Short mmCIF file of N, CA and C in Angstrom, two decimals:
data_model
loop_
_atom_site.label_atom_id
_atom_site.label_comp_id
_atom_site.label_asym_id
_atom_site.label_seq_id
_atom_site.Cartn_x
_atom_site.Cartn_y
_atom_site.Cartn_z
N UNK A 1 182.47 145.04 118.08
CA UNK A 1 182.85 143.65 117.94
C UNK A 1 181.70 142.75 117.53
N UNK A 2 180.41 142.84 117.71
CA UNK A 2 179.62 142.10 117.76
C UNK A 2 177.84 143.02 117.25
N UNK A 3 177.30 142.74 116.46
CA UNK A 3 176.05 143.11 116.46
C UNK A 3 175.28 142.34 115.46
N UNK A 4 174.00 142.23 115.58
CA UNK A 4 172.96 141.85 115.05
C UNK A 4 172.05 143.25 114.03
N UNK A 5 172.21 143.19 113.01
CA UNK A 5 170.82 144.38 112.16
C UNK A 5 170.21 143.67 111.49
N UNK A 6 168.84 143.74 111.82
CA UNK A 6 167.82 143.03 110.72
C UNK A 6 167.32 143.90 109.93
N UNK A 7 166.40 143.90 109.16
CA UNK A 7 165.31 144.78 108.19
C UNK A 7 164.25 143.42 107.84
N UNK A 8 163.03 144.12 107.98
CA UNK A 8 161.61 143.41 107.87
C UNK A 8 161.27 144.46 107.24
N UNK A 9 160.37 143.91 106.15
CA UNK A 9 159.49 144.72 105.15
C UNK A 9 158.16 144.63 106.29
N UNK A 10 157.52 145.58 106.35
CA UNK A 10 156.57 146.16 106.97
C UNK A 10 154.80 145.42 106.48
N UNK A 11 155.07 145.71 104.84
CA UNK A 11 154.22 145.76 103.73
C UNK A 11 154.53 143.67 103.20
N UNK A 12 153.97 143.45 102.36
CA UNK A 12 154.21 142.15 101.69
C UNK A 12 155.36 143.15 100.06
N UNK A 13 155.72 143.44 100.34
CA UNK A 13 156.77 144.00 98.83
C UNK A 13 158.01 143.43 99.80
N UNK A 14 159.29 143.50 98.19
CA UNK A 14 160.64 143.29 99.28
C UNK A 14 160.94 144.45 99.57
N UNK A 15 162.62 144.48 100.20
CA UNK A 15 162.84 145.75 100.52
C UNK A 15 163.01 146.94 99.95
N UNK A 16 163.36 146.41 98.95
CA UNK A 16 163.45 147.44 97.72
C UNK A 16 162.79 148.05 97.45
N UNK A 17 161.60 147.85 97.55
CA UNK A 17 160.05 148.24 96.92
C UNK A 17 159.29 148.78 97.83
N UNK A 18 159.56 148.44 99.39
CA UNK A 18 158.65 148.75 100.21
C UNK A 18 158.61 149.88 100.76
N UNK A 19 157.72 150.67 101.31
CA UNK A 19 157.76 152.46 101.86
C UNK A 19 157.42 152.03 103.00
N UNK A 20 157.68 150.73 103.79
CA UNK A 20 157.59 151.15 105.20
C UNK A 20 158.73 149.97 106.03
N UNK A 21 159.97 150.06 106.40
CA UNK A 21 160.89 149.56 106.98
C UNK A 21 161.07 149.09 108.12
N UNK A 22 161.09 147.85 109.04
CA UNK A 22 161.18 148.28 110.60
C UNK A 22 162.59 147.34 110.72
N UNK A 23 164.20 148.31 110.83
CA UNK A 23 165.19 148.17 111.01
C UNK A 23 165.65 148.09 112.51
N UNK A 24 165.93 146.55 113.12
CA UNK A 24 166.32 146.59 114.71
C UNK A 24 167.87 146.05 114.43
N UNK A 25 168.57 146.86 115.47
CA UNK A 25 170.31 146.77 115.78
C UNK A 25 170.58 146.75 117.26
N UNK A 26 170.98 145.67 117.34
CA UNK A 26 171.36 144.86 118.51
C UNK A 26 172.99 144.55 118.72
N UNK A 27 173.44 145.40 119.62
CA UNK A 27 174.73 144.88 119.89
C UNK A 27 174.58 144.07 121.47
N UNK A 28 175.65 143.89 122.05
CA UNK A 28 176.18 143.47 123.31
C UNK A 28 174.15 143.31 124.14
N UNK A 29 173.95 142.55 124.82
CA UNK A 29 172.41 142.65 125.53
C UNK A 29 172.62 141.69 127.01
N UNK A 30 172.69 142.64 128.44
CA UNK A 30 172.63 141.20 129.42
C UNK A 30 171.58 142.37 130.51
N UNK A 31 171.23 141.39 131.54
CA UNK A 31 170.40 142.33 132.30
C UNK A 31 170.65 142.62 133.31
N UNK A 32 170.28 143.76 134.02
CA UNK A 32 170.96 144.66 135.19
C UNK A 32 171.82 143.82 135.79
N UNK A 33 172.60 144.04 136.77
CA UNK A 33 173.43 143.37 137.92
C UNK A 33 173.78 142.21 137.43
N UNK A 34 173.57 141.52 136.49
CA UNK A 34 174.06 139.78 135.90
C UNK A 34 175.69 139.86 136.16
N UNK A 35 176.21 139.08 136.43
CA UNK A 35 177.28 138.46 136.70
C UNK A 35 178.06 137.23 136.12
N UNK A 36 179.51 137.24 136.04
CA UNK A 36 179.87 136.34 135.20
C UNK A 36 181.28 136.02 135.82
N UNK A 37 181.55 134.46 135.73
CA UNK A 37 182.91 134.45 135.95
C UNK A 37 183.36 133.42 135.31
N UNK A 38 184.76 134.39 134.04
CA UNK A 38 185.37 134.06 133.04
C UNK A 38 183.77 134.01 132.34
N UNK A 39 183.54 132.98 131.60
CA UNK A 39 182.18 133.27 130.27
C UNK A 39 181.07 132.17 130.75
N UNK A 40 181.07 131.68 132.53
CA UNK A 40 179.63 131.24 133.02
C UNK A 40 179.19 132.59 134.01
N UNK A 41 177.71 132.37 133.62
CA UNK A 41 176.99 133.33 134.71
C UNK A 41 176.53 132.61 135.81
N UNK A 42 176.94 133.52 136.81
CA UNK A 42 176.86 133.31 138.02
C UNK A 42 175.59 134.08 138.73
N UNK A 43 174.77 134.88 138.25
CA UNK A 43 173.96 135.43 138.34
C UNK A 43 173.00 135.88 137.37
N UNK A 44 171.70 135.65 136.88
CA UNK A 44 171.01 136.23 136.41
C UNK A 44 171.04 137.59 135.84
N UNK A 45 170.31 138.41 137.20
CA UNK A 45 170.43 139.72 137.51
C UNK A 45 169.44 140.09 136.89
N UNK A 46 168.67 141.28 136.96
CA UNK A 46 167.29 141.64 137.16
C UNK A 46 166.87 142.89 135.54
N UNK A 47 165.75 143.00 135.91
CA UNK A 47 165.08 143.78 134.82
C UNK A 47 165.87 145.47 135.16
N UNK A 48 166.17 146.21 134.64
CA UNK A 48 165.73 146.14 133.12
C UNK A 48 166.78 145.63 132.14
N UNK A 49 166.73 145.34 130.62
CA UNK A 49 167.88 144.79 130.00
C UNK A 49 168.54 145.22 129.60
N UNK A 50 169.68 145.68 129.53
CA UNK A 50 171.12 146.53 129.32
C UNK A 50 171.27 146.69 127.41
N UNK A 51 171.14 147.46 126.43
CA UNK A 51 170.98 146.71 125.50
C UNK A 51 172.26 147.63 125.04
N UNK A 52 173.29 147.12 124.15
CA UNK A 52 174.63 148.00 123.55
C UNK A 52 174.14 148.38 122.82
N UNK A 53 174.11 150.02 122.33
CA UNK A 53 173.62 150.95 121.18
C UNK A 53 174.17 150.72 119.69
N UNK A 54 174.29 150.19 118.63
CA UNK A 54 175.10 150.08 117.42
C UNK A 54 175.05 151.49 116.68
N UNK A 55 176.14 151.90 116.40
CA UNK A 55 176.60 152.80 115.96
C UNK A 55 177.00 152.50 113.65
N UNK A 56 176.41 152.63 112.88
CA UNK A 56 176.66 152.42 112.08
C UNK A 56 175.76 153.33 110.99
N UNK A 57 177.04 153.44 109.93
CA UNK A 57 176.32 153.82 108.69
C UNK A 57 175.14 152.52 107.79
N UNK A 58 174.04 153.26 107.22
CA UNK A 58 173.17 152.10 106.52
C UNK A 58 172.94 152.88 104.86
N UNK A 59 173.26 152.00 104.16
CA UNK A 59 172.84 152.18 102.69
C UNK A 59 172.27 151.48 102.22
N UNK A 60 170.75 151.87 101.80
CA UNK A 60 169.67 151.02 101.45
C UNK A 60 169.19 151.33 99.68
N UNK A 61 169.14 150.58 98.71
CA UNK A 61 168.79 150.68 97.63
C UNK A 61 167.21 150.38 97.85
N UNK A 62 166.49 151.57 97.45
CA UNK A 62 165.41 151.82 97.26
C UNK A 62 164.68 152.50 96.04
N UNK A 63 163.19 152.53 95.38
CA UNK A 63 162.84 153.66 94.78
C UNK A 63 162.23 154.69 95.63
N UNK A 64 162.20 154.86 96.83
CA UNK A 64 161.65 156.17 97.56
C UNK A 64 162.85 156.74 98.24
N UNK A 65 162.24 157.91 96.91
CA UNK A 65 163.38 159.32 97.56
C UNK A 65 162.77 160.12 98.47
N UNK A 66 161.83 159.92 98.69
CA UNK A 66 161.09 160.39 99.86
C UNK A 66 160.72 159.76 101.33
N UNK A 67 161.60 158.77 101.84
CA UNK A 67 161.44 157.78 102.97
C UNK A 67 162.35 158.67 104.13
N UNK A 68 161.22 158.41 105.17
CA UNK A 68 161.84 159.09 105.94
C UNK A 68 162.17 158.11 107.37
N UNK A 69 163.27 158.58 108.04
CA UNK A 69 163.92 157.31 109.16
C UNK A 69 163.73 158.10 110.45
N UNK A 70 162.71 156.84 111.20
CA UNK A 70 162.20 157.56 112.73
C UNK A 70 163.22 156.78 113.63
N UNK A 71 163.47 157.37 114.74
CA UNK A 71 164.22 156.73 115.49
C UNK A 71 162.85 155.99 116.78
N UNK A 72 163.32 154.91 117.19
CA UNK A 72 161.37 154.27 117.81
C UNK A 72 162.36 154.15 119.04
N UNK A 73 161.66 153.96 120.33
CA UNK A 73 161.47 153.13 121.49
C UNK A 73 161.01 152.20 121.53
N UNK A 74 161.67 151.43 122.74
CA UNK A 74 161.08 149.52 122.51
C UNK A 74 159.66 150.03 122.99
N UNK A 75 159.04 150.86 123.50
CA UNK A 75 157.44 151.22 123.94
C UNK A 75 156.74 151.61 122.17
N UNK A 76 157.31 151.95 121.32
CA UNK A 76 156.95 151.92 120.09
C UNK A 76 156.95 153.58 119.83
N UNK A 77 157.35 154.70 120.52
CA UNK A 77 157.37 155.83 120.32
C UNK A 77 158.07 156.45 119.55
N UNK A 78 157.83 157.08 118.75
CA UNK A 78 159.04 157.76 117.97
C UNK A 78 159.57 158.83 118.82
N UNK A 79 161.14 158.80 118.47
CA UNK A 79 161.58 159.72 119.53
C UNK A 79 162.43 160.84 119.21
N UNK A 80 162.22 160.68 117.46
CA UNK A 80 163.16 161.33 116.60
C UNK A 80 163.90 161.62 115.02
N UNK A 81 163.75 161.81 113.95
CA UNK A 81 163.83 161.93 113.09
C UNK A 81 165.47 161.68 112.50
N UNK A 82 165.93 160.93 112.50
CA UNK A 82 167.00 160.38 111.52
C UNK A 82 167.64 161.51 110.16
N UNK A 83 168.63 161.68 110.53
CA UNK A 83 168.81 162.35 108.98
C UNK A 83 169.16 161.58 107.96
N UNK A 84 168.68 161.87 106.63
CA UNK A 84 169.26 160.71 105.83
C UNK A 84 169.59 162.02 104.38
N UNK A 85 169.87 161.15 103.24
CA UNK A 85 170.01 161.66 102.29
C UNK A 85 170.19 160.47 101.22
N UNK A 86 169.71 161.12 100.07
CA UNK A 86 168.95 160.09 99.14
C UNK A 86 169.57 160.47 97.70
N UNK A 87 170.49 159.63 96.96
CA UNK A 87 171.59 159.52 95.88
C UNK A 87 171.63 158.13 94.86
N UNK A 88 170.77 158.47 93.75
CA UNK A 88 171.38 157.64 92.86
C UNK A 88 170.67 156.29 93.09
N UNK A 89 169.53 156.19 93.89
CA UNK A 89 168.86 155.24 94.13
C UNK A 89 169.03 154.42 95.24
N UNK A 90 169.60 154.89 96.26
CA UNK A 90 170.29 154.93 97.51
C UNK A 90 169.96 155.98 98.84
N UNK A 91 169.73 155.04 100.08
CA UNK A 91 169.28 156.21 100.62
C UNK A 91 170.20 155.91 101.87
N UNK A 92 170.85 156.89 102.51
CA UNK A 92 171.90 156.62 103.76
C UNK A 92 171.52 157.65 104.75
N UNK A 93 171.93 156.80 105.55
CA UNK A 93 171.43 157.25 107.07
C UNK A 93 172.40 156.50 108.45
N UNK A 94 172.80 157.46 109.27
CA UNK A 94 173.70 156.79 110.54
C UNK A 94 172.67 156.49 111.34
N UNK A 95 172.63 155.45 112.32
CA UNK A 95 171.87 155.25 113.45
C UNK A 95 172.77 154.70 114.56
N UNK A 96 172.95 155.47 115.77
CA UNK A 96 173.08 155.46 116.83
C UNK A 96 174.13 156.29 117.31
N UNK A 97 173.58 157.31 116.59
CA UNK A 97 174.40 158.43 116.93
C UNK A 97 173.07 159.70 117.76
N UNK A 98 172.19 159.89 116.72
CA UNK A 98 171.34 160.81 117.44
C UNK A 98 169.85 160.14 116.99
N UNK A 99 169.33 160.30 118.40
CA UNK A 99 167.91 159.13 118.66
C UNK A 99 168.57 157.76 118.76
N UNK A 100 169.12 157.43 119.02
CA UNK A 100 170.21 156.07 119.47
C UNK A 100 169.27 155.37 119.91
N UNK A 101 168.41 153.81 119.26
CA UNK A 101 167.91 153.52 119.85
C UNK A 101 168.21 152.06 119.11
N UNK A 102 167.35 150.96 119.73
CA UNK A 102 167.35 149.85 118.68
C UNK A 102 166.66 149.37 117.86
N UNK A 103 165.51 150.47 117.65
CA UNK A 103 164.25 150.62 116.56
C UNK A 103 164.77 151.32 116.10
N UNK A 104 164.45 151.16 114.73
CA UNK A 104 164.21 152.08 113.35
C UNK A 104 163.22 152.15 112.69
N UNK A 105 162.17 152.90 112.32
CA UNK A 105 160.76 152.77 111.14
C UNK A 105 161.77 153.55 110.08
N UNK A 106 161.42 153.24 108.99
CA UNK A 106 161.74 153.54 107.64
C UNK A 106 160.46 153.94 106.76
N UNK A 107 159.52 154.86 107.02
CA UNK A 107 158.60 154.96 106.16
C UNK A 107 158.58 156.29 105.13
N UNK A 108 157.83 155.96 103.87
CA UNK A 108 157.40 157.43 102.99
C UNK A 108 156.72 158.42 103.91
N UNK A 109 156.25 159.37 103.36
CA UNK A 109 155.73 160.57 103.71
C UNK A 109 154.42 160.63 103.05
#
């Protein structure tokens, strides 16, 4: 129902051009135990922050057929390699299916 995806060029190029990507997807976000009644909160509720995983296909027009998609941790770790595949000047890739996270790096090799 609801999500946020950005893309930031990494590099000063646009996206098109650039070999290094940092793609964040943000669905649903409240924090532990928070509370609500009807759509006021009634509670805060505590660390850590609950964040909804987005599940979606991405098709990016690029010239690197060689870019490869890390799956990151909000600690900045990569935690996983993305499969993608690269067509016609197009490169596609699902995220939040495996390495489900709300980082993405997009870089060459």
């Amino acid at each position: 129902d609801f999500a946020v995806i950005a893309m930031s060029s990494l590099t000063d190029k646009a996206i098109k051009k650039t070999n290094n990507i940092l793609l964040t997807a943000v669905g649903r976000a409240k924090n532990t135990d928070a509370r609500f009644e009807d759509e006021q909160m009634i509670d805060y509720g505590t660390n850590p922050i609950l964040i909804e995983v987005i599940e979606t296909k991405i098709t990016l027009t690029t010239e690197h057929k060689d870019m490869q998609v890390w799956s990151v941790s909000p600690e900045g770790f990569f935690v996983g390699a993305v499969p993608t595949s690269y067509k016609d000047g197009k490169l596609s890739f699902t995220i939040g299916r495996e390495f489900a996270s709300m980082y993405y790096l997009l870089q060459t090799q």
